[in-house]
Coordinates of C-alpha atoms in Angstrom, one line a residue:
M1421 CA 0.0 0.0 0.0
S1422 CA 1.0 3.5 -0.5
R1423 CA 0.5 4.5 3.1
M1424 CA 3.7 5.0 5.2
Q1425 CA 4.7 2.0 7.3
Y1426 CA 4.9 2.2 11.1
Q1427 CA 8.4 2.0 12.7
F1428 CA 8.0 -0.4 15.5
I1429 CA 11.8 -0.8 16.0
P1430 CA 14.3 2.0 15.2
T1431 CA 16.4 1.5 12.1
D1432 CA 18.4 4.7 12.0
P1433 CA 22.0 3.7 11.0
D1434 CA 23.8 6.4 12.8
D1435 CA 22.2 5.6 16.1
I1436 CA 22.7 1.8 15.7
I1437 CA 26.4 2.2 14.7
A1438 CA 26.9 4.6 17.7
W1439 CA 25.3 2.2 20.1
M1440 CA 27.2 -0.7 18.8
T1441 CA 30.5 1.2 18.9
A1442 CA 29.9 2.3 22.5
K1443 CA 29.1 -1.2 23.6
Y1444 CA 32.2 -2.6 21.9
E1445 CA 34.5 0.0 23.6
E1446 CA 32.8 -0.6 27.0
L1447 CA 33.4 -4.4 26.7
T1448 CA 36.8 -4.4 25.4
G1449 CA 38.3 -1.2 26.6
V1450 CA 39.5 -0.4 23.1
T1451 CA 38.8 2.9 21.4
V1452 CA 37.4 2.3 17.9
Q1453 CA 39.2 4.4 15.3
P1454 CA 37.5 5.4 12.0
G1455 CA 39.8 3.4 9.8
S1456 CA 40.3 0.4 12.1
P1457 CA 39.2 -3.2 11.4
E1458 CA 36.9 -3.0 14.4
N1459 CA 35.0 -0.1 13.0
I1460 CA 34.6 -1.8 9.6
F1461 CA 33.3 -5.0 11.4
I1462 CA 30.9 -2.9 13.5
R1463 CA 29.5 -1.2 10.4
W1464 CA 29.1 -4.7 8.7
A1465 CA 27.3 -6.1 11.8
A1466 CA 25.2 -2.8 12.0
A1467 CA 24.0 -3.4 8.4
V1468 CA 22.8 -7.0 9.3
V1469 CA 21.0 -5.6 12.5
I1470 CA 19.3 -2.9 10.3
H1471 CA 18.2 -5.4 7.8
E1472 CA 16.7 -7.7 10.5
R1473 CA 14.9 -4.7 12.2
A1474 CA 13.5 -3.7 8.8
L1475 CA 12.1 -7.3 8.3
A1476 CA 10.7 -7.2 11.8
N1477 CA 8.9 -3.9 11.0
Y1478 CA 7.7 -5.2 7.8
A1479 CA 6.3 -8.4 9.5
A1480 CA 4.7 -6.2 12.2
N1481 CA 3.0 -3.9 9.7
Q1482 CA 1.6 -6.9 7.9
N1483 CA -0.4 -7.7 11.0
L1484 CA -2.2 -4.3 10.5
P1485 CA -5.1 -4.4 7.9
S1486 CA -4.2 -0.7 7.0
R1487 CA -0.7 -1.6 6.2
A1488 CA -0.9 -5.3 5.0
E1489 CA -0.2 -6.2 1.3
G1490 CA -1.3 -8.9 -1.0
K1491 CA -1.8 -12.4 0.5
N1492 CA -1.1 -11.0 4.0
L1493 CA -4.2 -8.7 3.6
D1494 CA -6.0 -11.5 2.2
A1495 CA -5.4 -13.6 5.4
L1496 CA -6.3 -10.8 7.7
A1497 CA -9.6 -10.5 6.0
E1498 CA -10.8 -13.4 8.2
L1499 CA -11.3 -10.8 10.9
F1500 CA -14.0 -9.0 8.8
Y1501 CA -17.4 -9.6 7.5
T1502 CA -15.9 -9.6 3.9
Q1503 CA -13.4 -12.4 3.8
E1504 CA -12.4 -12.6 0.2
R1505 CA -10.9 -10.2 -2.1
P1506 CA -13.2 -9.2 -5.0
Q1507 CA -12.1 -10.8 -8.2
A1508 CA -12.1 -9.5 -11.7
K1509 CA -15.6 -9.4 -13.3
A1510 CA -16.7 -9.6 -16.9
A1511 CA -18.6 -6.8 -18.6
T1512 CA -22.0 -7.5 -19.8
C1513 CA -24.6 -6.0 -22.3
T1514 CA -27.8 -6.9 -24.1
M1515 CA -27.5 -8.5 -27.5
R1516 CA -30.4 -8.7 -30.2
F1517 CA -30.3 -11.5 -32.5
T1518 CA -32.4 -11.3 -35.7
I1519 CA -33.3 -14.2 -37.9
S1520 CA -33.9 -14.1 -41.6
E1521 CA -37.8 -14.6 -41.4
A1522 CA -40.3 -15.6 -38.8
Q1523 CA -40.8 -19.3 -38.3
T1524 CA -43.6 -21.5 -37.4
S1525 CA -41.8 -22.8 -34.3
A1526 CA -39.4 -21.3 -31.9
V1527 CA -35.7 -21.1 -33.0
L1528 CA -33.1 -21.8 -30.3
I1529 CA -30.1 -19.6 -29.8
P1530 CA -27.9 -21.8 -27.5
G1531 CA -26.3 -20.5 -24.4
G1532 CA -22.6 -19.9 -25.0
T1533 CA -23.2 -18.5 -28.5
R1534 CA -20.2 -16.4 -29.2
V1535 CA -20.2 -12.9 -30.9
T1536 CA -17.5 -10.2 -31.4
D1537 CA -16.9 -6.8 -32.9
A1538 CA -15.9 -6.1 -36.4
S1539 CA -12.2 -6.1 -35.4
N1540 CA -12.4 -9.2 -33.3
T1541 CA -11.2 -7.2 -30.3
L1542 CA -12.9 -9.2 -27.7
V1543 CA -15.2 -12.3 -27.7
W1544 CA -18.6 -12.4 -26.0
K1545 CA -21.0 -15.2 -25.3
T1546 CA -24.7 -15.5 -24.4
V1547 CA -25.3 -16.4 -20.8
E1548 CA -28.3 -18.6 -21.3
D1549 CA -30.4 -20.3 -23.9
I1550 CA -32.9 -18.0 -25.6
Y1551 CA -35.6 -18.7 -28.2
V1552 CA -36.8 -16.5 -31.0
K1553 CA -40.6 -17.1 -30.5
A1554 CA -42.7 -18.5 -33.3
G1555 CA -43.9 -15.7 -35.5
E1556 CA -41.2 -13.3 -34.4
T1557 CA -37.8 -12.3 -35.9
C1558 CA -35.7 -11.3 -33.0
A1559 CA -34.8 -12.0 -29.4
D1560 CA -32.8 -10.2 -26.8
V1561 CA -30.3 -11.9 -24.4
K1562 CA -27.5 -11.0 -22.1
I1563 CA -24.0 -11.5 -23.3
Q1564 CA -20.8 -11.6 -21.1
C1565 CA -17.3 -10.8 -22.1
E1566 CA -14.9 -13.7 -22.0
T1567 CA -12.1 -11.4 -20.9
K1568 CA -12.7 -10.2 -17.4
G1569 CA -11.9 -6.7 -16.3
I1570 CA -12.4 -3.2 -17.5
A1571 CA -11.3 -4.0 -21.0
G1572 CA -14.9 -5.0 -22.0
N1573 CA -16.5 -1.7 -20.8
G1574 CA -17.5 1.0 -23.2
F1575 CA -18.5 -0.9 -26.4
V1576 CA -21.3 1.3 -27.7
A1577 CA -24.6 0.1 -29.1
R1578 CA -24.3 -1.9 -32.4
Q1579 CA -20.5 -2.1 -32.0
I1580 CA -20.6 -5.9 -31.1
N1581 CA -22.2 -7.0 -34.3
T1582 CA -20.3 -10.1 -35.7
I1583 CA -21.4 -13.7 -35.1
V1584 CA -18.8 -16.4 -34.2
D1585 CA -21.1 -19.4 -33.7
L1586 CA -23.7 -19.6 -36.5
F1587 CA -27.2 -21.0 -35.7
A1588 CA -30.2 -21.7 -38.0
Y1589 CA -31.8 -18.8 -39.8
F1590 CA -29.3 -16.3 -38.4
K1591 CA -29.4 -12.9 -40.1
S1592 CA -27.7 -10.4 -37.9
C1593 CA -26.8 -9.4 -34.4
A1594 CA -26.0 -6.2 -32.5
N1595 CA -25.8 -5.1 -28.9
I1596 CA -28.5 -2.7 -28.0
N1597 CA -26.9 -1.0 -25.0
E1598 CA -23.3 0.0 -24.0
S1599 CA -21.3 -2.7 -22.4
D1600 CA -20.5 -2.1 -18.7
G1601 CA -19.9 -3.9 -15.3
G1602 CA -16.3 -5.1 -16.1
A1603 CA -14.0 -4.6 -13.1
D1604 CA -10.4 -5.6 -12.2
E1605 CA -9.4 -7.4 -9.2
A1606 CA -9.5 -5.2 -6.1
T1607 CA -6.3 -3.5 -5.3
D1608 CA -5.1 -3.6 -1.6
E1609 CA -6.4 0.0 -1.2
K1610 CA -9.8 -1.0 -2.6
F1611 CA -10.0 -4.3 -0.6
Y1612 CA -9.1 -2.5 2.7
E1613 CA -11.7 0.1 2.1
L1614 CA -14.3 -2.7 1.5
L1615 CA -13.1 -4.5 4.7
R1616 CA -13.7 -1.4 6.7
L1617 CA -17.1 -0.9 5.2
S1618 CA -17.9 -4.5 5.8
M1619 CA -18.3 -3.9 9.5
D1620 CA -21.7 -2.5 8.6
G1621 CA -22.6 -5.6 6.8
Y1622 CA -23.0 -7.7 10.1
S1623 CA -26.5 -6.2 10.2
C1624 CA -28.7 -5.7 7.1
A1625 CA -28.5 -2.7 4.9
G1626 CA -30.7 -0.6 7.1
A1627 CA -27.9 1.6 8.1
R1628 CA -26.4 4.1 5.7
G1629 CA -23.0 2.4 5.8
G1630 CA -24.7 -0.9 5.1
Y1631 CA -26.2 0.2 1.8
I1632 CA -22.8 1.7 0.8
Y1633 CA -21.0 -1.6 1.7
F1634 CA -23.3 -3.8 -0.3
A1635 CA -23.3 -1.4 -3.3
K1636 CA -19.6 -1.2 -3.4
Q1637 CA -19.4 -5.0 -3.4
V1638 CA -20.7 -4.9 -6.9
S1639 CA -17.6 -3.6 -8.6
T1640 CA -14.1 -2.3 -7.8
E1641 CA -14.7 0.4 -10.4
I1642 CA -17.2 2.1 -8.0
A1643 CA -15.4 5.1 -6.5
D1644 CA -18.2 6.5 -4.2
V1645 CA -21.7 5.8 -3.1
I1646 CA -24.1 7.9 -1.3
A1647 CA -27.3 6.4 0.4
A1648 CA -29.9 9.1 1.0
S1649 CA -33.3 8.9 2.6
P1650 CA -35.3 12.0 1.6
T1651 CA -38.4 10.6 3.3
P1652 CA -39.0 7.7 5.6
G1653 CA -39.0 4.3 3.9
I1654 CA -37.4 5.7 0.8
V1655 CA -33.8 4.9 0.0
K1656 CA -32.1 6.6 -3.0
L1657 CA -28.5 5.3 -3.9
Y1658 CA -26.2 7.4 -6.0
V1659 CA -23.1 5.8 -7.6
L1660 CA -19.9 7.4 -8.9
M1661 CA -17.3 5.5 -10.9
N1662 CA -13.5 5.7 -10.7
D1663 CA -13.2 7.9 -13.8
G1664 CA -15.6 10.4 -12.3
S1665 CA -18.6 9.4 -14.4
L1666 CA -22.0 8.4 -13.3
A1667 CA -22.8 4.7 -13.2
A1668 CA -24.2 3.3 -16.4
E1669 CA -27.3 1.2 -16.5
E1670 CA -25.6 -2.1 -16.2
I1671 CA -23.9 -1.1 -12.9
K1672 CA -27.1 0.7 -11.6
S1673 CA -29.1 -2.5 -12.2
K1674 CA -26.5 -4.6 -10.4
V1675 CA -26.3 -2.2 -7.4
L1676 CA -30.0 -2.3 -7.1
A1677 CA -30.1 -6.1 -7.2
A1678 CA -27.5 -6.2 -4.5
C1679 CA -29.1 -3.7 -2.2
N1680 CA -32.8 -4.8 -2.9
A1681 CA -32.3 -8.4 -2.0
D1682 CA -34.6 -9.7 0.7
E1683 CA -31.7 -10.7 2.9
V1684 CA -30.2 -7.2 2.6
R1685 CA -33.1 -4.6 2.4
P1686 CA -35.3 -4.0 5.5
L1687 CA -38.9 -4.9 4.6
T1688 CA -40.2 -1.3 4.9
D1689 CA -37.5 0.3 2.5
L1690 CA -38.1 1.2 -1.1
V1691 CA -34.8 1.2 -2.8
S1692 CA -33.8 2.9 -6.1
V1693 CA -30.6 3.8 -7.8
E1694 CA -30.6 7.3 -9.4
D1695 CA -28.1 9.7 -10.9
A1696 CA -26.3 12.6 -9.1
E1697 CA -26.6 16.0 -10.6
L1698 CA -23.6 17.0 -12.8
V1699 CA -22.2 20.6 -12.1
P1700 CA -20.0 21.5 -15.0
Y1701 CA -16.8 23.5 -14.4
N1702 CA -14.0 24.7 -16.5
I1703 CA -10.2 25.2 -15.8
R1704 CA -8.6 28.3 -17.0
L1705 CA -5.3 29.5 -15.7
T1706 CA -2.0 31.3 -16.4
Y1707 CA 1.2 30.3 -14.6
Y1708 CA 4.4 32.2 -14.3
I1709 CA 8.0 30.7 -14.1
P1710 CA 10.7 32.0 -11.7
R1711 CA 13.7 33.3 -13.8
T1712 CA 16.1 31.3 -11.5
S1713 CA 14.2 28.0 -12.0
S1714 CA 16.5 24.9 -12.6
R1715 CA 13.7 23.3 -14.5
S1716 CA 13.1 24.0 -18.2
G1717 CA 10.0 25.5 -19.6
T1718 CA 9.0 22.2 -21.1
E1719 CA 9.5 20.4 -18.0
L1720 CA 7.3 22.8 -16.0
A1721 CA 4.7 22.7 -18.7
E1722 CA 4.4 18.9 -18.3
A1723 CA 4.4 19.3 -14.5
V1724 CA 1.6 21.9 -14.6
Q1725 CA -0.4 19.7 -17.0
A1726 CA 0.1 16.6 -14.7
A1727 CA -1.0 18.6 -11.6
V1728 CA -4.1 19.8 -13.5
D1729 CA -4.9 16.2 -14.5
E1730 CA -4.4 15.1 -11.0
Y1731 CA -6.7 17.8 -9.7
A1732 CA -9.4 16.9 -12.2
S1733 CA -9.3 13.4 -11.1
W1734 CA -9.5 14.4 -7.5
Q1735 CA -12.4 16.8 -8.0
S1736 CA -14.6 14.3 -9.7
G1737 CA -13.6 11.4 -7.4
K1738 CA -16.3 12.0 -4.8
L1739 CA -19.9 12.8 -4.7
G1740 CA -20.6 16.2 -3.0
R1741 CA -17.0 17.3 -3.1
D1742 CA -16.9 21.1 -3.5
I1743 CA -15.3 22.6 -6.6
N1744 CA -12.3 24.0 -4.8
Q1745 CA -10.0 26.4 -6.5
S1746 CA -7.6 26.4 -3.5
R1747 CA -6.9 22.7 -4.0
L1748 CA -5.9 23.4 -7.7
I1749 CA -3.6 26.2 -6.7
S1750 CA -1.9 24.1 -4.0
M1751 CA -1.2 21.3 -6.5
L1752 CA 0.1 23.7 -9.1
M1753 CA 2.5 25.5 -6.6
E1754 CA 4.2 22.1 -5.8
T1755 CA 5.4 22.0 -9.4
G1756 CA 8.0 24.7 -9.0
I1757 CA 6.2 27.6 -10.7
K1758 CA 6.4 31.1 -9.1
R1759 CA 2.7 31.8 -9.1
V1760 CA -0.5 31.1 -10.8
V1761 CA -3.7 33.2 -11.8
V1762 CA -6.7 30.8 -11.8
E1763 CA -9.6 32.5 -13.6
E1764 CA -11.7 29.2 -13.4
P1765 CA -13.0 27.4 -11.5
A1766 CA -14.5 29.6 -8.8
F1767 CA -15.3 28.0 -5.4
I1768 CA -18.7 26.2 -5.7
P1769 CA -20.2 24.2 -2.8
L1770 CA -21.9 21.0 -3.9
R1771 CA -24.7 19.1 -2.3
D1772 CA -23.6 15.9 -0.6
G1773 CA -27.0 14.2 -0.4
S1774 CA -27.7 15.2 3.2
T1775 CA -30.8 17.2 2.1
K1776 CA -33.9 16.0 0.2
E1777 CA -32.2 17.1 -3.0
S1778 CA -29.9 14.8 -4.9
P1779 CA -26.2 15.0 -4.4
Q1780 CA -24.0 16.8 -7.0
V1781 CA -20.6 15.9 -8.7
A1782 CA -18.1 18.1 -10.6
A1783 CA -18.0 17.5 -14.2
L1784 CA -14.9 18.9 -16.1
G1785 CA -15.6 21.0 -19.2
T1786 CA -12.8 22.7 -21.1
V1787 CA -9.2 23.2 -19.9
T1788 CA -7.1 26.2 -20.9
I1789 CA -3.6 26.5 -19.7
E1790 CA -1.3 29.4 -20.5
C1791 CA 2.2 30.2 -19.6
G1792 CA 2.8 33.9 -18.6
G1793 CA 6.6 33.6 -19.1
Y1794 CA 9.4 34.3 -16.6
E1795 CA 9.4 36.6 -13.6
D1796 CA 12.0 37.6 -11.0
E1797 CA 11.6 36.0 -7.6

């Protein structure tokens, strides 16, 4: 994980060498000189001690869920309601198959029938048997990408339109909605966040945290969830994805299914999944470079662009997060520029779902970055 590790045992080399040198002189009565064999041996031994202490610190940190990594975090998951790391999930969408002409009896489209796009980028297959009813020419069925992960997301309607496994009377096929729902395996950060949220899962989803927990279990691509109850018995869920976009229909339907299950939802709750309100904002700024800067103009331009990109990701990374010009300025000043004039965005407070109105989320519009040239310090 990116979080800093706790230091249970000191590992400062100077302190350890000084302590070992003092102990050696105390035991032998010999003063250790800088170039003496004793000093060389002590430094070698100190390196071994430091290495062992570093391993001990690492082992101790792996007993803390907030610091554990990989398989160590998986083992600690036994302490929580959620006990397994979410695995990669395949994207899905709805495929419409059309036959050449209506038949007097139903035409079977077998489960596992494969389709792909014109470039054969990914292969998809139907998740169940489906029949084109007698007298009809088409039928809709769910298809699932054979490649798990986010690679299958974002195929727009009619982009998956090539049959792989022909069946009787086949004429054409095309997906009728955008593919979505694919997710990569949970990272350590995502898994730890889910473990913490799972403490609300020991009860049903009646608590706000319980609804958030069950919703986030749907996909590792979900960045934020707000559970709001504008009136008694009404629960509205708002879902934001990692890229700052609102959840598409595939994810929304899966979140609703997860939070509306009889063993999850209190009997008196009416649950729905709705969209937050998008609040557009632009970025327009001019930065100035100190004349004494050791970095080239090109390097600073790249650093400024990276800071703007990071800010945009942060700004749209959470529902109800105020559009904050000060955060942008802070990030930009860390690049090494002298000063910056930010004309847009202005500070805009956003609703966080705590009222009867829907929460809001920032949506980036245009980005204009200009360099004002060099200035004296």
